[in-house]
Tab-separated table of C-alpha atoms in Angstrom:
chain	number	residue	atom	x	y	z
A	1	MET	CA	23.892	7.567	-27.270
A	2	GLY	CA	24.492	3.856	-27.656
A	3	THR	CA	22.009	1.070	-27.253
A	4	PRO	CA	20.901	0.971	-23.605
A	5	GLU	CA	21.758	-2.063	-21.522
A	6	ASN	CA	18.944	-3.793	-19.655
A	7	SER	CA	19.857	-5.907	-16.623
A	8	LEU	CA	17.189	-8.144	-15.047
A	9	ASN	CA	16.937	-8.184	-11.236
A	10	PRO	CA	20.483	-6.997	-10.412
A	11	GLN	CA	21.837	-7.558	-6.912
A	12	GLN	CA	23.141	-3.992	-6.809
A	13	ILE	CA	22.030	-0.875	-8.634
A	14	ASP	CA	24.410	1.806	-9.849
A	15	TRP	CA	22.256	4.887	-9.326
A	16	ARG	CA	24.582	7.086	-11.385
A	17	SER	CA	25.049	4.905	-14.461
A	18	SER	CA	23.168	5.071	-17.772
A	19	GLU	CA	22.329	1.365	-17.524
A	20	ASN	CA	18.673	0.343	-17.396
A	21	TYR	CA	17.392	-2.233	-14.930
A	22	ILE	CA	14.288	-4.401	-14.981
A	23	LEU	CA	13.069	-5.536	-11.564
A	24	LEU	CA	10.395	-8.232	-11.629
A	25	ASN	CA	8.838	-10.545	-9.077
A	26	PRO	CA	11.174	-13.580	-8.939
A	27	ARG	CA	8.171	-15.827	-8.431
A	28	TRP	CA	7.083	-15.186	-11.997
A	29	SER	CA	8.003	-18.015	-14.354
A	30	ALA	CA	10.818	-17.730	-16.874
A	31	LYS	CA	8.222	-17.349	-19.636
A	32	GLU	CA	6.441	-14.547	-17.790
A	33	SER	CA	9.678	-12.722	-17.012
A	34	GLN	CA	10.824	-12.989	-20.624
A	35	TRP	CA	7.443	-11.712	-21.832
A	36	LEU	CA	7.740	-8.608	-19.636
A	37	GLN	CA	11.448	-8.140	-20.280
A	38	GLU	CA	10.681	-7.898	-23.993
A	39	VAL	CA	8.242	-5.050	-23.267
A	40	ALA	CA	10.835	-3.108	-21.249
A	41	GLN	CA	13.601	-3.656	-23.787
A	42	SER	CA	11.404	-2.716	-26.736
A	43	VAL	CA	10.267	0.559	-25.178
A	44	SER	CA	13.781	1.373	-23.919
A	45	LEU	CA	15.088	1.055	-27.472
A	46	LYS	CA	12.212	2.958	-29.035
A	47	ARG	CA	12.557	5.881	-26.613
A	48	ASN	CA	16.343	5.505	-26.197
A	49	LEU	CA	15.931	5.477	-22.424
A	50	GLN	CA	19.115	5.785	-20.370
A	51	GLY	CA	19.450	5.336	-16.610
A	52	HIS	CA	15.971	3.955	-15.995
A	53	LEU	CA	14.358	1.269	-13.855
A	54	TRP	CA	11.384	-0.768	-15.045
A	55	LEU	CA	8.882	-1.986	-12.448
A	56	ALA	CA	5.444	-3.560	-12.605
A	57	THR	CA	2.615	-1.464	-11.232
A	58	SER	CA	1.815	-2.491	-7.655
A	59	GLY	CA	-1.580	-3.959	-8.527
A	60	SER	CA	-0.187	-6.426	-11.033
A	61	THR	CA	-0.550	-10.141	-10.368
A	62	SER	CA	1.199	-13.109	-11.917
A	63	GLU	CA	-2.056	-14.610	-13.145
A	64	SER	CA	-2.548	-11.705	-15.555
A	65	PHE	CA	1.102	-11.163	-16.512
A	66	GLY	CA	0.284	-10.803	-20.193
A	67	PHE	CA	-1.417	-7.500	-19.480
A	68	VAL	CA	0.878	-6.214	-16.720
A	69	LYS	CA	1.632	-2.520	-17.074
A	70	LEU	CA	5.315	-1.696	-16.639
A	71	VAL	CA	6.509	1.695	-15.452
A	72	ALA	CA	9.763	3.347	-16.529
A	73	LEU	CA	11.293	5.432	-13.741
A	74	ALA	CA	14.456	7.491	-14.166
A	75	LYS	CA	17.166	6.877	-11.592
A	76	GLU	CA	17.335	10.624	-11.089
A	77	ALA	CA	13.628	10.558	-10.195
A	78	PHE	CA	14.392	8.017	-7.449
A	79	LEU	CA	17.245	10.198	-6.195
A	80	THR	CA	14.973	13.245	-6.073
A	81	SER	CA	12.357	11.322	-4.096
A	82	ALA	CA	14.972	9.929	-1.700
A	83	ARG	CA	16.439	13.369	-0.942
A	84	SER	CA	12.979	14.680	-0.109
A	85	VAL	CA	12.106	11.727	2.141
A	86	ASN	CA	15.444	12.007	3.934
A	87	ARG	CA	14.769	15.678	4.670
A	88	HIS	CA	11.309	14.832	5.971
A	89	LEU	CA	12.677	12.111	8.277
A	90	GLN	CA	15.825	14.048	9.189
A	91	ALA	CA	17.815	10.979	8.161
A	92	SER	CA	21.555	11.061	8.802
A	93	THR	CA	24.690	8.928	9.038
A	94	SER	CA	23.687	7.970	12.582
A	95	ASP	CA	20.579	6.143	11.322
A	96	THR	CA	20.259	2.453	10.486
A	97	TRP	CA	17.574	1.342	8.050
A	98	LEU	CA	15.750	-1.970	8.095
A	99	GLN	CA	15.074	-3.348	4.606
A	100	VAL	CA	12.321	-5.990	4.543
A	101	LEU	CA	10.350	-4.897	1.463
A	102	PRO	CA	10.708	-6.517	-1.971
A	103	ARG	CA	13.269	-4.889	-4.270
A	104	PHE	CA	10.844	-5.097	-7.187
A	105	HIS	CA	8.618	-2.484	-5.499
A	106	VAL	CA	9.377	1.210	-5.047
A	107	GLY	CA	9.131	0.818	-1.259
A	108	GLY	CA	12.103	-1.524	-1.128
A	109	LEU	CA	14.152	0.430	-3.662
A	110	GLY	CA	13.379	3.637	-1.789
A	111	VAL	CA	15.044	2.336	1.360
A	112	GLU	CA	18.198	1.476	-0.570
A	113	VAL	CA	18.628	4.802	-2.335
A	114	ARG	CA	17.754	6.855	0.775
A	115	SER	CA	20.363	5.017	2.808
A	116	GLN	CA	22.995	5.595	0.133
A	117	LEU	CA	22.323	9.338	0.018
A	118	SER	CA	22.318	9.746	3.805
A	119	GLN	CA	25.222	7.287	4.200
A	120	SER	CA	23.112	5.298	6.641
A	121	GLN	CA	23.678	1.658	7.373
A	122	VAL	CA	21.149	-0.872	6.044
A	123	ILE	CA	20.242	-4.209	7.592
A	124	TYR	CA	18.657	-6.534	5.027
A	125	ASP	CA	16.237	-9.291	5.977
A	126	PHE	CA	14.570	-10.969	3.011
A	127	ALA	CA	13.887	-14.274	4.751
A	128	LYS	CA	10.279	-15.357	5.126
A	129	TRP	CA	8.558	-12.716	7.230
A	130	ASN	CA	8.483	-13.514	10.929
A	131	PRO	CA	7.532	-10.766	13.396
A	132	GLU	CA	9.459	-12.213	16.339
A	133	ARG	CA	12.664	-12.469	14.276
A	134	ILE	CA	12.267	-8.955	12.881
A	135	HIS	CA	11.641	-7.583	16.365
A	136	LYS	CA	14.926	-9.157	17.491
A	137	VAL	CA	16.749	-7.763	14.427
A	138	ILE	CA	15.485	-4.267	15.249
A	139	LYS	CA	16.718	-4.549	18.842
A	140	ASP	CA	20.034	-6.249	18.126
A	141	SER	CA	20.958	-4.002	15.179
A	142	LYS	CA	19.616	-0.853	16.819
A	143	ILE	CA	17.422	-0.039	13.826
A	144	THR	CA	16.200	3.568	13.779
A	145	LEU	CA	14.288	3.745	10.483
A	146	ALA	CA	12.063	1.201	8.772
A	147	SER	CA	9.496	1.000	6.008
A	148	MET	CA	6.677	-1.528	6.318
A	149	VAL	CA	3.285	-2.400	4.909
A	150	PRO	CA	0.136	-2.571	7.091
A	151	THR	CA	0.142	-6.380	7.117
A	152	GLN	CA	3.592	-6.423	8.723
A	153	VAL	CA	2.497	-3.890	11.340
A	154	PHE	CA	-0.530	-6.053	12.081
A	155	ASP	CA	1.658	-9.120	12.622
A	156	LEU	CA	3.883	-7.255	15.095
A	157	ILE	CA	0.868	-6.170	17.125
A	158	GLN	CA	-0.797	-9.582	16.897
A	159	ALA	CA	2.399	-11.023	18.390
A	160	LYS	CA	2.114	-8.454	21.236
A	161	LEU	CA	5.543	-6.991	20.514
A	162	LYS	CA	6.403	-3.527	21.822
A	163	SER	CA	8.497	-1.219	19.703
A	164	PRO	CA	12.184	-1.251	20.693
A	165	PRO	CA	13.237	2.183	21.993
A	166	CYS	CA	15.946	2.527	19.333
A	167	LEU	CA	13.327	2.718	16.562
A	168	ARG	CA	12.293	6.301	15.834
A	169	VAL	CA	10.227	5.984	12.620
A	170	VAL	CA	8.281	3.322	10.736
A	171	ILE	CA	6.951	4.583	7.419
A	172	VAL	CA	3.776	2.688	6.546
A	173	GLY	CA	2.594	2.489	2.958
A	174	GLY	CA	1.770	0.081	0.171
A	175	GLY	CA	-1.810	-0.503	1.307
A	176	PHE	CA	-4.707	0.713	3.398
A	177	LEU	CA	-3.731	1.439	7.008
A	178	SER	CA	-6.881	1.403	9.109
A	179	GLU	CA	-7.303	3.775	12.010
A	180	THR	CA	-7.884	0.708	14.189
A	181	LEU	CA	-4.472	-0.722	13.379
A	182	TYR	CA	-2.749	2.660	13.580
A	183	THR	CA	-4.201	3.325	17.045
A	184	GLU	CA	-3.346	-0.135	18.340
A	185	ALA	CA	0.220	0.040	17.037
A	186	ARG	CA	0.820	3.460	18.562
A	187	LYS	CA	-0.375	2.145	21.922
A	188	TRP	CA	2.325	-0.528	21.658
A	189	GLY	CA	4.874	2.214	21.038
A	190	TRP	CA	5.422	1.740	17.310
A	191	PRO	CA	6.344	5.125	15.779
A	192	LEU	CA	4.183	4.930	12.666
A	193	LEU	CA	4.174	7.603	9.997
A	194	PRO	CA	1.399	6.781	7.512
A	195	SER	CA	2.297	7.692	3.933
A	196	TYR	CA	0.763	8.018	0.486
A	197	GLY	CA	2.548	7.260	-2.750
A	198	MET	CA	2.610	5.023	-5.787
A	199	THR	CA	4.944	3.359	-8.247
A	200	GLU	CA	4.499	6.251	-10.681
A	201	THR	CA	6.012	8.724	-8.180
A	202	CYS	CA	8.991	6.603	-7.028
A	203	SER	CA	7.411	5.977	-3.615
A	204	GLN	CA	5.784	8.384	-1.179
A	205	ILE	CA	4.769	11.968	-1.947
A	206	ALA	CA	2.981	12.636	1.363
A	207	THR	CA	3.870	11.414	4.843
A	208	ALA	CA	2.746	12.252	8.370
A	209	SER	CA	5.130	14.647	10.095
A	210	LEU	CA	7.622	13.720	12.797
A	211	GLU	CA	5.690	16.028	15.122
A	212	THR	CA	2.820	13.516	15.175
A	213	LEU	CA	5.094	11.180	17.151
A	214	GLN	CA	5.831	13.659	19.921
A	215	LYS	CA	4.474	12.612	23.284
A	216	GLU	CA	1.982	14.896	24.993
A	217	LYS	CA	0.862	15.172	28.598
A	218	GLU	CA	-2.622	13.818	27.881
A	219	PRO	CA	-3.375	10.100	28.278
A	220	ILE	CA	-2.148	8.150	25.285
A	221	GLU	CA	-5.707	7.199	24.286
A	222	MET	CA	-6.449	10.896	23.748
A	223	GLN	CA	-3.249	11.547	21.802
A	224	ILE	CA	-3.684	8.908	19.149
A	225	LYS	CA	-5.627	9.665	16.035
A	226	MET	CA	-4.809	9.129	12.390
A	227	PRO	CA	-2.703	12.111	11.275
A	228	LEU	CA	-3.054	14.043	8.052
A	229	LEU	CA	-0.341	13.412	5.478
A	230	GLN	CA	2.055	16.256	4.721
A	231	LYS	CA	3.147	16.981	1.162
A	232	LEU	CA	6.823	16.319	0.586
A	233	SER	CA	9.013	19.066	-0.834
A	234	HIS	CA	9.670	17.533	-4.263
A	235	VAL	CA	6.071	17.602	-5.554
A	236	GLU	CA	3.178	19.941	-6.176
A	237	TRP	CA	-0.436	18.854	-6.250
A	238	ARG	CA	-3.937	19.953	-7.148
A	239	LEU	CA	-7.386	18.485	-7.790
A	240	ASN	CA	-8.991	18.227	-11.198
A	241	ALA	CA	-12.671	18.834	-11.906
A	242	GLU	CA	-13.535	15.274	-10.809
A	243	GLY	CA	-11.727	15.683	-7.495
A	244	LEU	CA	-8.880	13.395	-8.558
A	245	LEU	CA	-5.387	14.137	-7.288
A	246	GLN	CA	-2.953	15.482	-9.856
A	247	VAL	CA	0.792	15.510	-9.153
A	248	GLN	CA	3.664	17.449	-10.686
A	249	GLY	CA	7.330	16.998	-9.861
A	250	SER	CA	10.667	15.514	-10.846
A	251	SER	CA	10.006	12.061	-9.370
A	252	LEU	CA	7.263	11.177	-11.847
A	253	LEU	CA	7.405	8.259	-14.252
A	254	THR	CA	8.819	8.641	-17.748
A	255	CYS	CA	6.312	6.344	-19.467
A	256	TYR	CA	4.343	3.102	-19.374
A	257	GLY	CA	4.910	-0.027	-21.427
A	258	GLN	CA	2.363	-2.786	-21.983
A	259	ARG	CA	1.644	-5.636	-24.360
A	260	ARG	CA	-1.682	-5.473	-26.192
A	261	VAL	CA	-4.005	-8.448	-26.641
A	262	ASP	CA	-2.688	-8.922	-30.184
A	263	GLY	CA	0.879	-9.220	-28.860
A	264	SER	CA	2.087	-5.793	-29.983
A	265	ILE	CA	3.828	-3.515	-27.498
A	266	HIS	CA	2.317	-0.167	-26.594
A	267	ASP	CA	4.077	2.681	-24.780
A	268	TRP	CA	2.734	6.038	-23.673
A	269	ASP	CA	3.401	8.975	-21.367
A	270	PRO	CA	0.279	9.673	-19.257
A	271	LYS	CA	1.403	13.135	-18.116
A	272	GLU	CA	-0.236	16.231	-19.564
A	273	ALA	CA	1.803	19.439	-19.372
A	274	GLY	CA	3.866	17.752	-16.656
A	275	TRP	CA	0.871	16.760	-14.504
A	276	PHE	CA	0.069	13.130	-13.689
A	277	THR	CA	-3.580	12.411	-12.906
A	278	THR	CA	-4.034	9.643	-10.348
A	279	GLU	CA	-7.105	7.462	-9.825
A	280	ASP	CA	-7.372	8.698	-6.243
A	281	LEU	CA	-9.947	10.999	-4.691
A	282	VAL	CA	-8.480	13.067	-1.857
A	283	SER	CA	-9.224	16.184	0.133
A	284	LEU	CA	-6.463	18.797	0.262
A	285	GLN	CA	-5.956	21.088	3.229
A	286	GLY	CA	-3.068	23.308	2.245
A	287	ASP	CA	0.035	21.129	2.297
A	288	CYS	CA	-1.822	18.197	3.859
A	289	MET	CA	-4.101	15.569	2.387
A	290	HIS	CA	-6.671	12.985	3.399
A	291	PHE	CA	-7.229	9.959	1.181
A	292	LEU	CA	-10.913	9.403	0.352
A	293	GLY	CA	-10.812	6.462	-2.025
A	294	ARG	CA	-10.145	5.395	-5.567
A	295	LYS	CA	-12.206	6.522	-8.517
A	296	ASN	CA	-13.151	2.949	-9.353
A	297	GLU	CA	-14.497	2.487	-5.816
A	298	PHE	CA	-17.652	4.418	-6.748
A	299	ILE	CA	-20.404	1.898	-7.305
A	300	LYS	CA	-24.085	1.699	-8.176
A	301	ILE	CA	-26.431	-0.298	-5.916
A	302	GLY	CA	-29.866	-0.630	-7.429
A	303	GLY	CA	-29.309	2.604	-9.334
A	304	GLU	CA	-28.114	4.516	-6.246
A	305	GLY	CA	-24.551	5.850	-6.194
A	306	SER	CA	-22.198	4.995	-3.332
A	307	SER	CA	-18.479	5.027	-2.537
A	308	MET	CA	-16.629	1.946	-1.345
A	309	GLY	CA	-13.991	4.278	0.076
A	310	ARG	CA	-16.597	5.913	2.307
A	311	LEU	CA	-18.147	2.561	3.274
A	312	LEU	CA	-14.716	1.164	4.174
A	313	GLU	CA	-14.067	4.162	6.433
A	314	ILE	CA	-17.375	3.560	8.205
A	315	PHE	CA	-16.626	-0.165	8.424
A	316	ASP	CA	-13.227	0.538	9.992
A	317	ARG	CA	-14.746	2.935	12.524
A	318	VAL	CA	-17.425	0.422	13.473
A	319	LEU	CA	-14.774	-2.305	13.812
A	320	ASN	CA	-12.757	-0.031	16.087
A	321	SER	CA	-15.727	0.565	18.351
A	322	LEU	CA	-16.864	-3.070	18.482
A	323	ASP	CA	-17.211	-4.446	21.994
A	324	PHE	CA	-14.427	-6.988	22.513
A	325	SER	CA	-14.568	-6.773	26.315
A	326	LEU	CA	-15.627	-10.424	26.662
A	327	HIS	CA	-13.020	-11.610	24.139
A	328	PRO	CA	-10.170	-9.033	24.050
A	329	SER	CA	-7.690	-11.517	22.599
A	330	LEU	CA	-9.794	-11.847	19.444
A	331	LYS	CA	-9.740	-8.182	18.461
A	332	MET	CA	-6.779	-8.109	16.088
A	333	SER	CA	-7.548	-11.491	14.493
A	334	VAL	CA	-11.123	-10.421	13.752
A	335	ILE	CA	-9.914	-7.140	12.248
A	336	GLN	CA	-7.530	-8.969	9.908
A	337	GLN	CA	-10.014	-11.631	8.867
A	338	VAL	CA	-13.077	-9.634	7.872
A	339	LEU	CA	-13.556	-7.674	4.662
A	340	LEU	CA	-16.224	-5.479	3.163
A	341	ILE	CA	-16.586	-5.955	-0.593
A	342	ASP	CA	-18.862	-4.875	-3.411
A	343	ALA	CA	-20.336	-8.104	-4.767
A	344	PRO	CA	-22.140	-8.707	-8.072
A	345	SER	CA	-25.924	-8.919	-7.798
A	346	LYS	CA	-28.384	-10.004	-10.500
A	347	ARG	CA	-31.106	-7.838	-9.007
A	348	LEU	CA	-29.210	-4.738	-7.855
A	349	GLY	CA	-26.117	-4.840	-10.050
A	350	THR	CA	-23.952	-4.556	-6.933
A	351	GLU	CA	-24.538	-5.243	-3.252
A	352	ILE	CA	-22.421	-5.148	-0.105
A	353	HIS	CA	-21.141	-8.370	1.467
A	354	LEU	CA	-19.073	-9.110	4.546
A	355	VAL	CA	-16.435	-11.738	3.715
A	356	THR	CA	-14.522	-13.552	6.440
A	357	THR	CA	-12.224	-16.498	7.060
A	358	LEU	CA	-13.858	-16.927	10.482
A	359	ASP	CA	-16.621	-19.438	11.210
A	360	PHE	CA	-19.468	-16.982	11.662
A	361	GLN	CA	-21.810	-19.777	12.785
A	362	SER	CA	-19.737	-20.515	15.903
A	363	PRO	CA	-19.533	-18.501	19.109
A	364	PRO	CA	-17.940	-16.126	19.908
A	365	TYR	CA	-17.497	-15.149	16.243
A	366	GLN	CA	-21.224	-15.386	15.595
A	367	THR	CA	-21.933	-12.749	18.245
A	368	LEU	CA	-19.097	-10.435	17.213
A	369	LEU	CA	-19.830	-10.563	13.476
A	370	SER	CA	-23.574	-10.165	14.006
A	371	GLN	CA	-22.824	-7.116	16.132
A	372	LEU	CA	-20.473	-5.792	13.449
A	373	LYS	CA	-23.098	-6.236	10.727
A	374	GLU	CA	-25.845	-4.665	12.826
A	375	ASN	CA	-23.739	-1.654	13.847
A	376	PHE	CA	-22.530	-1.060	10.292
A	377	ASN	CA	-26.027	-1.271	8.836
A	378	ARG	CA	-27.202	1.290	11.362
A	379	GLU	CA	-24.558	3.758	10.129
A	380	VAL	CA	-25.225	3.554	6.376
A	381	LEU	CA	-28.096	4.212	4.014
A	382	PRO	CA	-30.601	1.356	3.535
A	383	PHE	CA	-29.313	0.357	0.093
A	384	GLU	CA	-25.700	0.287	1.411
A	385	ARG	CA	-26.359	-2.286	4.139
A	386	ILE	CA	-24.556	-5.624	4.319
A	387	ARG	CA	-26.876	-8.110	2.649
A	388	GLU	CA	-24.870	-11.291	3.116
A	389	MET	CA	-21.972	-12.768	5.076
A	390	LYS	CA	-19.757	-15.130	3.090
A	391	TYR	CA	-17.053	-17.524	4.227
A	392	THR	CA	-13.764	-17.942	2.379
A	393	SER	CA	-10.892	-20.248	3.294
A	394	HIS	CA	-8.309	-17.574	2.525
A	395	ILE	CA	-7.973	-13.933	1.540
A	396	PRO	CA	-5.585	-13.559	-1.428
A	397	ARG	CA	-2.988	-10.835	-0.939
A	398	SER	CA	-0.156	-9.333	-2.956
A	399	ASP	CA	3.513	-9.389	-1.945
A	400	LEU	CA	2.876	-6.152	-0.041
A	401	GLY	CA	-0.162	-7.530	1.751
A	402	LYS	CA	-2.812	-5.774	-0.337
A	403	VAL	CA	-6.054	-7.669	-0.692
A	404	LEU	CA	-6.409	-8.863	-4.293
A	405	SER	CA	-10.067	-7.917	-4.572
A	406	MET	CA	-10.583	-8.982	-8.176
A	407	GLN	CA	-9.084	-12.414	-7.511
A	408	LEU	CA	-11.207	-12.816	-4.366
A	409	LYS	CA	-14.371	-11.924	-6.268
A	410	ARG	CA	-13.540	-14.420	-9.002
A	411	GLU	CA	-13.045	-17.132	-6.392
A	412	LEU	CA	-16.273	-16.277	-4.591
A	413	TYR	CA	-18.565	-15.335	-7.460
A	414	GLY	CA	-16.869	-16.678	-10.570
A	415	ARG	CA	-16.380	-13.252	-12.121
């Protein structure tokens, strides 16, 4: 084998070639991109990788680029994932995909390779996100399949836009989809299929079934509840002794690459006997799963153990049941602008805070947020109660709309 080529951010990807590609956030500076490109090229040469794509892990941010972990994914792994997703969605030549996700994430690349395999048309829209424009694109281009992140779904509902009848599936991934948002979107007709996946698996490995979109005779309010996620055909899974999800299959990463503090480049394969251990705690019910939270979400409050994943589920349920009857137009904006976080505490080590961009001293927000705090505190153990409400001018988010919790905590607490 010759020396592998490494192309940075190509406009088109040859999924059958031996060429390697590096796809990085174009907003990174030239210095940052070069720094990461050197990591990918060094590991590609060392391992003689052919036909691979290098991506940054989804949690990476530009402010910590020196320690970004890159993932090497074989093109064949992407093809395997795409075939499985296409089967799950029953994708065909009659479908038209909408592509609005960044190409430097597996979600965006997944759309492209799935459409190629199913010979479906793709409509690209990489302009600054605008829900009204995207809604028109879906209608005018008769889009049938789309992949979005929860933030984009929220914006469509906030704009009071009903799903065009041509659209048969919207895969939702890349972040936490609350039951509140899922329920609201389904009421507006959006055919959401929640999914679970990660960069290391070339996109989703579990997705709600098409059957969850079938209309029943009962009132729509009784139909809608967050569905379980169904394992896709290209993977196997199990739980380890800690309850962490382990995945085996042909769409898994080849290796990681990362620069150490001393400037040297480190590469490693995290799989053991073909199994990749995630940081996610889930419950498995046969071929279906329910996401419980991440391992690092388990916290200690005054010596007592708690789970942020569990607290966030309670918080979402309480939000969903909050009484907005006097101010119905505020529901979705309140949901998007309040967060529950684990904050540093000198006395307890960690304590729970409610963070918001809303003025919680002014009506009607004062009433709604006080009600939210009171109802949440009634549902949890005494040491898990919200101890403080904090205002922030903005909530930092990634390109996929994920809340950048570490950055937010640094801005609020200086750590």
